[in-house]
Structure formats: structure tokens, C-alpha cells
């Protein structure tokens, strides 16, 4: 593309004073991705906000806890017993990183009901729609299945997507589809204020510091004997393998190497092809537990979305005040937003009911 003019701002703020059934108005922060990734920009945004009940008290965020893993017990282990794990991890690292390079260069997903494969899809009109889930319900599933919240959410998204891809057909439609899951690669996971970001350590947390996982969307094996919890467990297994393989670290270092030695154009091209060859992009951001206010105006809800990527479906999630806001950016006139949300809602109901039935 042409170089962005230096007199053109990298951000816009739109205040829409039009009351709807959901809120008295809306504020849209439109930010160029060169400013930073979701973590950086959310941290900057939070610096403009205060707690609605007590502005002098800082906002708090959900704790980051992992699911218990019985295989990580240290007692009774020896160096010889860990050798197979180390070798398996090394093999998975090479395999997953190699697969990531191939997916970003040569291997494309199948054309499906969620991937049009149209050239120039990033320039086509889009529709943005949202839906909300209760975090208490998601935590209930998490506790029953002894998994993480991310495992539950990913399982719901994967099952709902597969149900949508059926298109009402009784015949299984299991096109090869992968989700590109974006991950924050910072050592410091907590948000920092704008003032803290100006300190010397800020260069370690500000900017675009992310990598991605290529996670295959599990296939439906049967419509009649479908166990919805299988999608949560499969999501857990896929994400754990990718996280533990070291491929995320190598991907992050590879992107940094591209930027330093090949330049930003080569890096942008690599990321463009990575997104183009996948079926959808998935990312999430952690929001505060308490209600926020902007200039004394209470904020009822918020969500984020990236635009301009070469794919037909992007899904983002933001937690806020005990709710999970899920946003969908879809290629207009290709994906039906209401049918997709209905499929996701059905998947959530199926997983929740099956989990509640566990003794």
C-alpha cells in the first residue's frame, strides 16, 4: 500500500450521542495497529478510565489461574523419567513451528462457509455483531471439567462454528479449517498505566508483542451421538500441546528476526499470508471486574475488533463486570451473523447442560 501520510493521525475518537436500547450513546476509539497490540492499547485506554463507584481506588482484574495438571507433580520424578517428556516437547516444537511456517507460506485452509477465499477480502464490506455470556456459567463449566476458562471459550467457539458450517445439512461438512489464536508474549502480563509506560521498562511491554497458534478446528464425528464436551477437551489438548511445544516462542522470535533483518514490509507480508491462509482469527482481552467511567459517564459494556485483515471471520472477546462480550467481524453477504450467533449460543447451551449433568 501507499505510505501513510505523516499529517494523518493514527487514531480517531468518535462520540455518537444517539441513544439506543442498550446505552445512551457510544464512543468508538479507532486506533492504527502500528501504535500497539490489544494489550498495549487496552492499557492506554484504561489509563483514561476510573472506577465508577470510587475513582480513587484502582481497577481490579480477574486472576490468571491455570487448570490443575496431575502430570506436573514434582515428587517422585527423576531426570530419566522426564527424558521422554523433553524429547516429546522437542519433537512437538520442531513439528509445530514447521507447520506454522508452512501454513504461513503454502498451505491454505479449505474453502468453506466461514472462509470465502475471495481475493481482496480485506477490502470488502463487513458486518460487526456481538453477543454476551455470563462468566459465572463459563466458570461453572470450567470447574466441572477441570479445564481453563480459555479452554471452555475455545470449545464453545469451535463447536458453534462447526454447527454453523453444517448449513442445516444432515451430512457432515468437515472441511479442513484452522483458527489463528493470537497470544500476548510479554513476561509482564498485568496492565501498566500510561505513566508507568514512560519509564525505561516500558519498551519491554509497549508495542506489538504477540505470536500466534495455528489451532485446527476439531471435526464433527457424528450429529446423532455428539458429545459437546469433546470440543472443550480437544481444545484443551490442542492449546496445551501448542503452548508447551515452544513453537509460540520460536514464532515470536522469528517475527522479531523478520522485522530487524528483512524490514517491516516482509513482516507485514508474512502476517498477511498467515491470516489469509487460515479460516478465522481469535483473540481475547481481559477487562476489569468493576464498572468503569469515562469523564463520570458510566460504561455499560465494551468490546474490541480489528479490521482490514484478509479473512472472512474474526472473533474477539473482552471480559467486563462478570460478562464476556464476544464480537464477530464477518464478510458481508457471505456469513449470516444471526445464524452464526445462534449456532454459538446453541453450542454454549449444549456444553453447559452436559457439564451440569456431570455428578
mmCIF file of C-alpha atoms in Angstrom, residues 57 67 119 277 290:
data_model
loop_
_atom_site.group_PDB
_atom_site.id
_atom_site.type_symbol
_atom_site.label_atom_id
_atom_site.label_comp_id
_atom_site.label_asym_id
_atom_site.label_seq_id
_atom_site.Cartn_x
_atom_site.Cartn_y
_atom_site.Cartn_z
ATOM 1 C CA UNK A 57 -9.434 3.148 44.023
ATOM 2 C CA UNK A 67 -6.203 -25.764 35.376
ATOM 3 C CA UNK A 119 -9.059 -12.166 -3.364
ATOM 4 C CA UNK A 277 -4.408 -18.975 4.761
ATOM 5 C CA UNK A 290 -15.775 -3.258 38.422
#
